[in-house]
PDB file of C-alpha atoms in Angstrom:
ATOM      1  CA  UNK A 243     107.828 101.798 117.993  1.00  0.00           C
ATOM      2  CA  UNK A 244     104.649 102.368 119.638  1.00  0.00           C
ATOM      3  CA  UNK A 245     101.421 103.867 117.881  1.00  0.00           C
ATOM      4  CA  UNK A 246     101.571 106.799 120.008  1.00  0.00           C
ATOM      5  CA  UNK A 247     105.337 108.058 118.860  1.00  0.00           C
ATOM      6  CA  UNK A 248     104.399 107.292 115.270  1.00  0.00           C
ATOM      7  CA  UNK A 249     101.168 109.460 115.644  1.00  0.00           C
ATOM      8  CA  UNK A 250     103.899 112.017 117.255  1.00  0.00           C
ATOM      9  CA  UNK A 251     106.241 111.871 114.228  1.00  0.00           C
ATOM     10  CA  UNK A 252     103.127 112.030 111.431  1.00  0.00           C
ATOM     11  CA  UNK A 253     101.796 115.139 114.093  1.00  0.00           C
ATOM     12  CA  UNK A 254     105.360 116.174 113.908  1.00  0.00           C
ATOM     13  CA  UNK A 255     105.473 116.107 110.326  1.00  0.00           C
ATOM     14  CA  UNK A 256     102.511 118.224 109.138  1.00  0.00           C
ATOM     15  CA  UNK A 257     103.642 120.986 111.811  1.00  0.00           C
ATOM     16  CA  UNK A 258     106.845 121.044 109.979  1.00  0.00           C
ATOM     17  CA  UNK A 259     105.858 120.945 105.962  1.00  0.00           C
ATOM     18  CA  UNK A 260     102.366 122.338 106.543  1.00  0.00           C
ATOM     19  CA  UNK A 261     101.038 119.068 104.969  1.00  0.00           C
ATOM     20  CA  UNK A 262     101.159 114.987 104.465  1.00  0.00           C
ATOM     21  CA  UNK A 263     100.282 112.727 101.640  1.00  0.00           C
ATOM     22  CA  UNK A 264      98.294 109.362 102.245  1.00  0.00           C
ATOM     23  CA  UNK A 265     101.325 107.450 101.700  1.00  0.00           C
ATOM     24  CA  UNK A 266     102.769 109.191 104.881  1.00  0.00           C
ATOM     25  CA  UNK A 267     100.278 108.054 106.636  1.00  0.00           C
ATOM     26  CA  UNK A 268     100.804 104.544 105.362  1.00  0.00           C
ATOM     27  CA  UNK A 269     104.075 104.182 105.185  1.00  0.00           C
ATOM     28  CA  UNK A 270     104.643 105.798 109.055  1.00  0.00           C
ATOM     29  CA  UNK A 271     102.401 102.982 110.570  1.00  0.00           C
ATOM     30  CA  UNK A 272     103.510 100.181 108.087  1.00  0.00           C
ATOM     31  CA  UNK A 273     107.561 101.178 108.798  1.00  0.00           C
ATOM     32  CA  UNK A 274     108.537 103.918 111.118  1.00  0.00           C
ATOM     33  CA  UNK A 275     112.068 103.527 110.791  1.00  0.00           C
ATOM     34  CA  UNK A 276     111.840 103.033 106.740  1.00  0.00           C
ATOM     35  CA  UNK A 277     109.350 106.413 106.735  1.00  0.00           C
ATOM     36  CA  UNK A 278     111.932 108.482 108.972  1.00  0.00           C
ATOM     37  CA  UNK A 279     115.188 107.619 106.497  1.00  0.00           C
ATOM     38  CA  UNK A 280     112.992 108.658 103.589  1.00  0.00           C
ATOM     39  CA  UNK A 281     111.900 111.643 105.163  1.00  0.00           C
ATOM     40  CA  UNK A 282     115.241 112.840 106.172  1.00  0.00           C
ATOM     41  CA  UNK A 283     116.534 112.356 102.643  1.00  0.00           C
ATOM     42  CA  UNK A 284     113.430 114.354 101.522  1.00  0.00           C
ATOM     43  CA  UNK A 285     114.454 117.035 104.428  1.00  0.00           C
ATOM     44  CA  UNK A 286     118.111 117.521 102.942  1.00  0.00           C
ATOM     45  CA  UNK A 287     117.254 117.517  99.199  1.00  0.00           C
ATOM     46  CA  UNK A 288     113.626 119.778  99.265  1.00  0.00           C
ATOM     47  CA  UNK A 289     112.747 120.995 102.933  1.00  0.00           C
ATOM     48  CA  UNK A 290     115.748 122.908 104.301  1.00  0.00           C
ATOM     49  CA  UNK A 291     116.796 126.098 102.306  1.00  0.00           C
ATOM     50  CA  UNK A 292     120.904 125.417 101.826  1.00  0.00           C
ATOM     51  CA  UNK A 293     121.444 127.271  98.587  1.00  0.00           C
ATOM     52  CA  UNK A 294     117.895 127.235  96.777  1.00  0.00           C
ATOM     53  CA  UNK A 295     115.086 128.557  98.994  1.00  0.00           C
ATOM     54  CA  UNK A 296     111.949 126.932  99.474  1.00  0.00           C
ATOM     55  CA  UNK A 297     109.800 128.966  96.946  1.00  0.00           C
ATOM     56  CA  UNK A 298     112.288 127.253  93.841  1.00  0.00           C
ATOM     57  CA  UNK A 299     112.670 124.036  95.662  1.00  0.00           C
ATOM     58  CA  UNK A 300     108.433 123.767  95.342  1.00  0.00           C
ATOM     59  CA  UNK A 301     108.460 124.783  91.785  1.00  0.00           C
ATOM     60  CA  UNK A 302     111.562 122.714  90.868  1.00  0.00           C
ATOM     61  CA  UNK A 303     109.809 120.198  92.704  1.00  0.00           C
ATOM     62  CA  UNK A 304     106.329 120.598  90.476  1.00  0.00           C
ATOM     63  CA  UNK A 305     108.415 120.231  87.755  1.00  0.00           C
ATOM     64  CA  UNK A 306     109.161 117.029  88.203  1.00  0.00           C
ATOM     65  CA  UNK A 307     106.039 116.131  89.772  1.00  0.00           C
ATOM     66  CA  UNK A 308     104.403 116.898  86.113  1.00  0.00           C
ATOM     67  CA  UNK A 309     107.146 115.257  84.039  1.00  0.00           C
ATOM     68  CA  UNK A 310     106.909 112.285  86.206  1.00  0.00           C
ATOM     69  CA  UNK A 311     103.359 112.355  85.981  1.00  0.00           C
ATOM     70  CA  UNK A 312     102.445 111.963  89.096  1.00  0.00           C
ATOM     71  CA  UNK A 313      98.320 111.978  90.792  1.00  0.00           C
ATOM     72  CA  UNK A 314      96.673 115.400  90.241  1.00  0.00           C
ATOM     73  CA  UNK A 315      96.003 115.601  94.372  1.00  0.00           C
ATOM     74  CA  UNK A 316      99.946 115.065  94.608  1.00  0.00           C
ATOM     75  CA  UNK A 317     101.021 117.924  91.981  1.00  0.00           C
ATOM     76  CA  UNK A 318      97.913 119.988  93.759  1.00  0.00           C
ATOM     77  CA  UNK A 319      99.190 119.395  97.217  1.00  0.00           C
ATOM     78  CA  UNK A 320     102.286 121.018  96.105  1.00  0.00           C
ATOM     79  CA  UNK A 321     101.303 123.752  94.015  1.00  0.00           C
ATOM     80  CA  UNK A 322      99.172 125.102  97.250  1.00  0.00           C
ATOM     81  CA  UNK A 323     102.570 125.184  99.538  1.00  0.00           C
ATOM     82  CA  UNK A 324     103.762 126.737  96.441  1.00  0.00           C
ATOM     83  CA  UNK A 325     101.764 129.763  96.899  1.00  0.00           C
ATOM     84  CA  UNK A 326     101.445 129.398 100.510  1.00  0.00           C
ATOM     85  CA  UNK A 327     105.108 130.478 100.276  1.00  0.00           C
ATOM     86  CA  UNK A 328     104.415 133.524  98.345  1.00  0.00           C
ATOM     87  CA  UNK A 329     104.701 132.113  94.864  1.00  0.00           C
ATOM     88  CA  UNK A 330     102.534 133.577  92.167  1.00  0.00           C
ATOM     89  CA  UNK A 331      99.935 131.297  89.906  1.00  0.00           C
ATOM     90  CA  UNK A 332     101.626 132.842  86.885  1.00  0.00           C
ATOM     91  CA  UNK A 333     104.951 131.827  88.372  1.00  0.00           C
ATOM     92  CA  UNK A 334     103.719 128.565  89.195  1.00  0.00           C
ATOM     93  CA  UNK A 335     102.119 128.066  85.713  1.00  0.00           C
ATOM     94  CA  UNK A 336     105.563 128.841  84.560  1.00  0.00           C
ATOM     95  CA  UNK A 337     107.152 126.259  86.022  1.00  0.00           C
ATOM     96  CA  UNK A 338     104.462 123.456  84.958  1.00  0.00           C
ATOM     97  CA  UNK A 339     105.150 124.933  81.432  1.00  0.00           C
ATOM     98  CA  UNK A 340     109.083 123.998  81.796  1.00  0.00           C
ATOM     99  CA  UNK A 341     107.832 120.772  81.677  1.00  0.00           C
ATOM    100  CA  UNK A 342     106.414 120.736  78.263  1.00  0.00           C
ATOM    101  CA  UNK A 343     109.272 120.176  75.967  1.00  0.00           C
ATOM    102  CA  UNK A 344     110.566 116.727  77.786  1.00  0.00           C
ATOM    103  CA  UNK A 345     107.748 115.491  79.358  1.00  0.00           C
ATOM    104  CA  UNK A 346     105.508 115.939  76.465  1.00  0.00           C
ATOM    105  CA  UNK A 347     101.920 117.809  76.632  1.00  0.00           C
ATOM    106  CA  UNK A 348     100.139 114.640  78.378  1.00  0.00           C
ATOM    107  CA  UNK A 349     102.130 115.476  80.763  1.00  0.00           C
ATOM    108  CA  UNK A 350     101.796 119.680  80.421  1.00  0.00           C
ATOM    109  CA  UNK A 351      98.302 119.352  80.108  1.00  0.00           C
ATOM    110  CA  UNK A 352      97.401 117.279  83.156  1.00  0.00           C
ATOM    111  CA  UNK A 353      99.872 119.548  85.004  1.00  0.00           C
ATOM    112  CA  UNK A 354      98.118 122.864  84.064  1.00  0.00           C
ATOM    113  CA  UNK A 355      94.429 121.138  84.687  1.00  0.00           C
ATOM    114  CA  UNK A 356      95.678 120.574  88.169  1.00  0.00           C
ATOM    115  CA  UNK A 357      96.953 123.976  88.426  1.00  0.00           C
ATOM    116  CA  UNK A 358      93.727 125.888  87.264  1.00  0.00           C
ATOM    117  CA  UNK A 359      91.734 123.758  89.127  1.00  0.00           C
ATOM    118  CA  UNK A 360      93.693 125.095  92.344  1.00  0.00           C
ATOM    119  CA  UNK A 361      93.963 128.619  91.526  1.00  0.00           C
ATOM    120  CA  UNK A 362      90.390 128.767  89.688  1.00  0.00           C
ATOM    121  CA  UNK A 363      91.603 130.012  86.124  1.00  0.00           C
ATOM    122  CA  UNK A 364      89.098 131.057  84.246  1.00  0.00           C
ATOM    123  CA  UNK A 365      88.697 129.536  80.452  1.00  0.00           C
ATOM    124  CA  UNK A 366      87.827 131.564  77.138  1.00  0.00           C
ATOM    125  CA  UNK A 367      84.980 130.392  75.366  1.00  0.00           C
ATOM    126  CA  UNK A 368      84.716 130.568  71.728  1.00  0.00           C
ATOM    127  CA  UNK A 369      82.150 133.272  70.018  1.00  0.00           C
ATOM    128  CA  UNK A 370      81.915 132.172  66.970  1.00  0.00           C
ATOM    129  CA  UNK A 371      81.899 128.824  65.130  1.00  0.00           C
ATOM    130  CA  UNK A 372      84.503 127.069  62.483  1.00  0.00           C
ATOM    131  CA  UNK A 373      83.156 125.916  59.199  1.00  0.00           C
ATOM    132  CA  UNK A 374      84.310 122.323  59.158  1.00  0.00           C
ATOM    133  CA  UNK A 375      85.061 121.497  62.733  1.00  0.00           C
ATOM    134  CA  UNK A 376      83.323 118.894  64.014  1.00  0.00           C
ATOM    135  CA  UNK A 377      84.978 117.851  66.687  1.00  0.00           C
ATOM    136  CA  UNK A 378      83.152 118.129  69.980  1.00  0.00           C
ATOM    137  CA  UNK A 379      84.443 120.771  72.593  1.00  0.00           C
ATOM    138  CA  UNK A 380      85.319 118.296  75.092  1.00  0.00           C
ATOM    139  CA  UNK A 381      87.989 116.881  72.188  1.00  0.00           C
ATOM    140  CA  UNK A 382      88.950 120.447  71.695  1.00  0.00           C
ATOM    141  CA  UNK A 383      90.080 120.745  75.626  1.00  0.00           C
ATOM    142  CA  UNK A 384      92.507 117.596  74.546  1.00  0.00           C
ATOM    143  CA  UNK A 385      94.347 119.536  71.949  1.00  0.00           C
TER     144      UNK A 385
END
């Protein structure tokens, strides 16, 4: 496999999903042949619309992405295709929220902070203060 044909097939690759990760980029120069088996299992089971189409495929997909826990640019990288394909934040908020009861809110949390820093939700700031609360508001963001 020469450089120039694995250029070709990373080139090849961001035409087709509209993005790569840094492992693609690794993984295509370390092992062409390994990268192209994983990335035709990754075609059948998430790119190509069988019976789901490729607006639940990406949210089913940043589903598991939370619960897993994966990097915040990974779960990011995703949530943009997600609306690049005509999702909505709210319906992509949903979906990170499925992820709640199993993965736990670690998980949820790190999920939605990843989502609001894409989509630029605003946050609510208290207007008045709690007798008794001492926590800091930087603890309060944990809860």
């Amino acid at each position: 496999m020469s450089d120039q044909e694995a250029q070709q097939y990373l080139d090849d690759m961001v035409r087709e999903r509209g993005y790569v990760l840094d492992y693609h980029k690794r993984l295509i120069g370390a092992d062409y042949e390994f990268a192209r088996a994983v990335n035709d299992i990754v075609d059948a089971a998430y790119l190509k619309e069988r019976r789901l189409d490729r607006r639940t495929k990406e949210l089913c997909f940043i589903v598991s992405l939370v619960a897993m826990r994966a990097t915040k640019g990974h779960i990011q990288s995703h949530i943009k295709v997600a609306l690049e394909e005509g999702c909505s934040p709210e319906e992509v908020l949903e979906a990170i929220e499925i992820s709640m009861p199993e993965a736990g809110v670690v998980a949820f949390q790190e999920g939605f902070n990843a989502w609001a820093e894409v989509v630029g939700a605003p946050a609510l700031e208290p207007t008045v203060d709690v007798a008794g609360d001492r926590r800091s508001n930087n603890d309060k963001e944990e809860d």
